């Protein structure tokens, strides 16, 4: 879908909300609507396409002209107030109140008197949740690249006792870059032994030891899009409790994937996996949501949690990532990215084996 097509979809929402225009200040929303990838920008998308504009500063004049040639370009800063000031007096101007700060809103009010400012959170985010074919392909390629990097690490014996968490994480990130990634999608979580019981452990100088569970949560960034995968390994033969824990999380992941479908209520998808864990007596050891949307951001709507709202529309890309963490012993998480398709089961974009691998 082209950037003009995306803006036209937004226009339909603007008219329904009674807005003459929307001030877009989130940089990923700006990129989604305009193609511009600089570090400073705001856009105005108007109910009348003639009112569309992109505002950035002088560093990005040439880049903005190349990436967004079909938009009026305003060179000024700060960008949000400067963009708002171009909206005609008397217009009703929406803004994303989940993004624009209190001080930012005050600056917009000062720069654009005579405009009626209305909260309009999530309009672009709702559009971004449903991916077009090019976006799905971008995430698919990121997933394939990341999967290949981890396979290469394992084939090279890179997951071995004596290496530190930091060494293995750096090795994996370097392999993703060498395969063509722009970089890691986020700081790799590499957690061994008792550290694997910490959901978002940061790699340390701790050495991997035989008998450890090793949890690896990683992803690749590619052309602005992201992947996000988790696998848990055992260094050497697994103990009985480790096998049982991995089997439990695998069963929860299977239940979550089976519940994921076009129109599914997000709390029901989360609940399908959570029920498996709770029935095994580990409800308190599954402290996070089942999953989240992924695309231009690693974490974006829809949110598959027990507190989530709404349903899962066709076209979304979401993670399913149950985890159970036994404090002081070890934890297991299994995570895949799936494409929700109308009328058939969700399609996994990640391809690494889900069974427990003893390295």
XYZ file of C-alpha atoms in Angstrom:
359
model
C 0.000 0.000 0.000
C 1.409 3.399 -0.949
C 1.841 6.263 1.499
C -0.918 8.272 -0.244
C -3.233 5.262 0.150
C -2.448 5.129 3.863
C -3.202 8.832 4.218
C -6.505 8.335 2.419
C -7.439 5.585 4.870
C -6.683 8.007 7.692
C -8.854 10.678 6.077
C -11.867 8.412 6.426
C -11.198 8.233 10.173
C -10.717 12.002 10.403
C -14.073 12.712 8.827
C -15.797 10.184 11.079
C -14.206 11.861 14.117
C -15.184 15.362 13.002
C -11.578 16.460 12.495
C -10.359 18.808 9.808
C -6.810 17.551 10.254
C -4.560 15.433 12.467
C -1.206 16.578 13.849
C 1.086 13.529 13.691
C 4.060 13.686 16.050
C 5.107 10.067 16.590
C 8.059 9.459 14.259
C 6.929 5.935 13.359
C 3.464 7.261 12.519
C 5.119 9.947 10.385
C 7.152 7.286 8.600
C 4.081 5.113 8.047
C 2.135 7.962 6.466
C 4.863 9.838 4.574
C 7.894 7.572 4.119
C 10.169 10.042 5.904
C 12.711 8.390 8.236
C 14.546 11.321 9.827
C 14.891 11.882 13.560
C 12.852 15.099 13.721
C 9.497 15.594 12.057
C 5.793 16.229 12.390
C 3.100 15.906 9.778
C -0.369 17.270 9.210
C -2.810 14.986 7.433
C -5.984 16.844 6.516
C -9.487 15.807 5.516
C -8.743 17.741 2.317
C -5.514 16.288 0.814
C -4.431 19.798 -0.177
C -3.749 20.452 3.505
C -1.215 17.635 3.954
C 2.326 18.652 4.878
C 5.556 17.377 6.371
C 7.663 19.541 8.666
C 11.286 18.878 9.576
C 14.475 20.872 10.034
C 17.177 21.923 7.619
C 19.329 18.839 8.151
C 16.728 16.758 6.370
C 15.707 19.016 3.487
C 17.146 16.753 0.792
C 16.098 13.531 2.514
C 12.526 14.680 3.014
C 12.322 15.820 -0.579
C 13.488 12.409 -1.767
C 11.400 10.291 0.605
C 8.193 12.356 0.573
C 8.176 14.166 -2.778
C 4.376 14.356 -2.947
C 3.972 16.408 0.236
C 4.352 20.091 0.942
C 7.623 20.433 2.841
C 7.992 22.917 5.702
C 11.483 23.530 7.082
C 11.168 24.837 10.627
C 11.540 23.780 14.226
C 10.227 22.778 16.633
C 8.322 20.741 14.112
C 5.002 20.114 15.865
C 4.165 23.760 16.602
C 5.419 24.819 13.172
C 3.245 22.207 11.465
C 0.178 23.113 13.536
C 0.618 26.776 12.679
C 0.047 25.911 8.998
C -3.441 24.557 9.726
C -6.057 27.213 8.868
C -7.530 29.210 11.744
C -10.888 27.872 12.876
C -10.027 24.289 11.969
C -10.523 21.367 14.340
C -7.093 19.798 14.759
C -6.661 16.392 16.376
C -3.538 15.192 18.135
C -2.476 11.880 19.637
C -2.708 12.501 23.363
C -0.803 9.284 24.029
C 2.219 10.775 22.256
C 2.230 14.561 22.538
C 3.599 15.728 25.891
C 1.949 18.353 28.096
C 4.697 20.825 27.205
C 4.397 19.883 23.541
C 0.675 20.536 23.584
C 1.247 23.908 25.248
C 3.705 24.832 22.493
C 1.169 23.799 19.843
C -1.526 25.920 21.503
C 0.792 28.928 21.568
C 1.820 28.488 17.931
C -1.661 27.799 16.582
C -4.210 30.009 18.343
C -7.690 29.917 16.924
C -7.571 26.192 16.195
C -9.754 23.807 18.140
C -7.475 21.089 19.501
C -9.040 17.693 20.219
C -7.599 14.526 21.663
C -7.488 11.793 19.024
C -5.356 8.954 20.385
C -4.578 5.846 18.392
C -5.951 6.753 14.967
C -2.728 5.983 13.126
C -1.874 3.132 15.474
C -5.117 1.422 14.568
C -4.212 1.627 10.896
C -0.689 0.379 11.541
C -2.018 -2.695 13.350
C -3.275 -4.153 10.055
C -0.305 -4.815 7.788
C -0.282 -4.727 4.014
C 1.526 -7.335 1.927
C 4.783 -5.381 1.778
C 4.855 -5.002 5.555
C 4.195 -8.699 6.107
C 7.011 -9.507 3.699
C 9.382 -7.145 5.538
C 8.690 -8.799 8.891
C 8.919 -12.241 7.304
C 12.382 -11.425 5.947
C 13.473 -10.101 9.335
C 12.265 -13.323 10.974
C 14.061 -15.481 8.409
C 17.283 -13.550 8.885
C 17.137 -13.804 12.682
C 16.320 -17.513 12.543
C 19.299 -18.087 10.236
C 21.591 -16.219 12.627
C 20.612 -18.401 15.585
C 20.973 -21.558 13.516
C 24.445 -20.392 12.523
C 25.348 -19.744 16.149
C 24.249 -23.245 17.157
C 25.963 -24.923 14.197
C 29.218 -23.146 15.080
C 29.075 -24.335 18.682
C 28.543 -20.806 19.921
C 26.181 -21.847 22.703
C 28.659 -23.588 24.959
C 29.716 -23.768 28.611
C 32.408 -21.256 29.477
C 31.160 -18.489 27.214
C 29.549 -15.530 28.933
C 26.030 -14.302 28.369
C 27.451 -11.100 26.876
C 29.720 -13.007 24.490
C 26.908 -15.156 23.140
C 24.530 -12.188 22.800
C 27.181 -10.161 20.925
C 27.952 -13.157 18.696
C 24.270 -13.550 17.765
C 23.815 -9.831 17.067
C 26.964 -9.797 14.917
C 25.690 -12.767 12.921
C 22.412 -10.935 12.248
C 24.326 -7.917 10.961
C 26.540 -10.057 8.743
C 23.438 -11.653 7.250
C 22.112 -8.216 6.299
C 20.208 -6.895 9.303
C 20.335 -3.190 10.024
C 20.993 -4.268 13.606
C 19.221 -6.068 16.421
C 15.547 -5.234 16.835
C 16.232 -4.675 20.543
C 18.933 -5.521 23.071
C 19.194 -9.304 23.006
C 18.038 -11.117 26.149
C 20.530 -13.904 26.836
C 19.868 -15.501 30.223
C 21.488 -18.657 31.562
C 20.815 -20.772 34.622
C 18.944 -18.929 37.378
C 19.073 -15.766 35.250
C 16.652 -17.395 32.809
C 13.970 -16.939 35.488
C 14.204 -13.150 34.993
C 11.857 -12.333 32.076
C 13.894 -9.372 30.763
C 17.354 -10.213 32.051
C 20.230 -8.196 30.588
C 23.285 -10.257 29.578
C 26.135 -10.178 32.085
C 29.599 -11.650 32.492
C 28.025 -14.788 33.977
C 29.381 -17.923 32.311
C 27.134 -20.549 30.785
C 27.386 -23.866 32.624
C 26.517 -27.418 31.732
C 22.978 -28.159 32.873
C 21.796 -24.552 32.448
C 18.600 -23.516 30.780
C 19.509 -20.755 28.323
C 16.742 -18.382 27.236
C 17.413 -16.313 24.108
C 14.960 -13.537 23.165
C 16.193 -11.737 20.066
C 15.183 -10.114 16.806
C 16.462 -8.450 13.671
C 15.721 -4.964 12.379
C 15.433 -4.792 8.603
C 14.203 -1.889 6.468
C 12.448 -0.366 9.466
C 10.603 -3.560 10.466
C 11.342 -6.039 13.235
C 11.259 -9.656 14.287
C 10.984 -11.060 17.819
C 11.671 -14.686 18.701
C 12.440 -16.581 21.893
C 13.790 -20.089 22.287
C 15.019 -21.850 25.414
C 17.785 -24.449 25.276
C 19.472 -26.763 27.748
C 23.250 -27.128 27.864
C 23.607 -30.881 27.986
C 20.948 -33.402 29.013
C 17.914 -31.751 30.591
C 16.776 -32.585 34.096
C 13.246 -33.818 34.611
C 11.970 -30.494 35.949
C 13.464 -28.678 32.967
C 11.713 -30.982 30.523
C 8.417 -30.585 32.373
C 8.730 -26.801 32.459
C 9.534 -26.609 28.746
C 6.662 -28.968 27.896
C 4.259 -26.816 29.918
C 5.272 -23.610 28.123
C 5.130 -25.398 24.770
C 1.566 -26.529 25.555
C 0.598 -22.984 26.526
C 2.102 -21.640 23.302
C 0.202 -24.245 21.288
C -3.059 -23.219 22.982
C -2.377 -19.536 22.355
C -1.607 -20.108 18.693
C -4.757 -22.198 18.284
C -6.904 -19.438 19.817
C -5.389 -16.748 17.597
C -7.742 -15.988 14.721
C -9.410 -13.158 12.864
C -11.951 -11.614 15.231
C -10.700 -13.378 18.354
C -11.082 -11.361 21.562
C -7.584 -10.470 22.776
C -8.330 -11.519 26.364
C -9.557 -14.908 25.127
C -6.321 -15.529 23.228
C -4.283 -14.645 26.313
C -6.615 -16.714 28.480
C -6.244 -19.840 26.353
C -2.522 -19.975 27.076
C -2.811 -18.694 30.642
C -5.327 -21.398 31.555
C -2.811 -24.110 30.633
C -0.212 -22.573 32.926
C -2.693 -21.955 35.750
C -3.981 -25.526 35.631
C -0.407 -26.686 36.209
C -0.164 -24.530 39.325
C 2.098 -21.847 37.880
C -0.264 -18.902 37.343
C 1.940 -16.562 39.400
C 5.027 -17.552 37.397
C 3.500 -16.279 34.115
C 3.613 -12.530 34.904
C 3.366 -10.932 31.448
C 0.916 -10.810 28.584
C 0.812 -13.504 25.937
C 1.913 -11.254 23.104
C 1.830 -8.014 21.156
C 1.707 -6.597 17.686
C 4.970 -6.094 15.813
C 6.008 -4.054 12.790
C 7.646 -0.636 12.652
C 7.824 -0.948 16.453
C 8.804 -4.086 18.304
C 5.822 -3.613 20.633
C 2.627 -2.164 19.180
C -1.115 -2.936 19.116
C -2.897 -5.266 19.367
C -2.031 -6.345 22.915
C -2.744 -9.984 23.789
C -3.131 -9.556 27.548
C -5.693 -10.180 30.267
C -6.260 -6.409 30.407
C -6.382 -5.911 26.635
C -9.281 -4.432 24.704
C -10.916 -5.394 21.456
C -10.362 -8.146 18.948
C -7.628 -9.286 16.598
C -8.310 -8.165 13.018
C -7.113 -10.025 9.953
C -3.818 -8.711 8.690
C -2.196 -8.223 12.064
C 1.236 -9.543 12.995
C 1.469 -10.624 16.618
C 3.739 -12.557 18.914
C 2.650 -15.492 21.035
C 5.144 -15.801 23.895
C 4.097 -17.550 27.088
C 6.722 -17.975 29.772
C 7.034 -19.607 33.171
C 9.823 -18.476 35.494
C 10.874 -20.347 38.641
C 12.784 -17.915 40.805
C 16.308 -19.099 41.606
C 16.062 -22.123 39.303
C 15.322 -21.149 35.735
C 12.668 -20.114 33.267
C 11.346 -20.977 29.820
C 9.798 -18.743 27.177
C 8.818 -19.763 23.648
C 7.920 -16.992 21.219
C 6.841 -16.847 17.604
C 5.591 -14.162 15.236
C 2.322 -15.039 13.496
C 0.314 -13.478 10.677
C -3.433 -13.464 11.345
C -5.217 -14.346 8.102
C -8.974 -14.309 7.526
C -10.574 -17.719 7.288
C -7.599 -19.891 8.169
C -5.168 -20.545 11.035
C -2.594 -17.883 11.842
C 0.602 -18.373 9.856
C 3.923 -18.522 11.764
C 6.660 -16.346 10.278
C 9.291 -17.864 12.559
C 10.566 -21.324 11.731
C 12.915 -22.456 14.522
C 12.020 -25.766 16.211
C 9.881 -25.349 19.322
C 10.854 -28.563 21.078
C 13.505 -28.495 23.803
C 16.946 -28.691 22.216
C 19.798 -30.084 24.300
C 23.019 -28.471 23.080
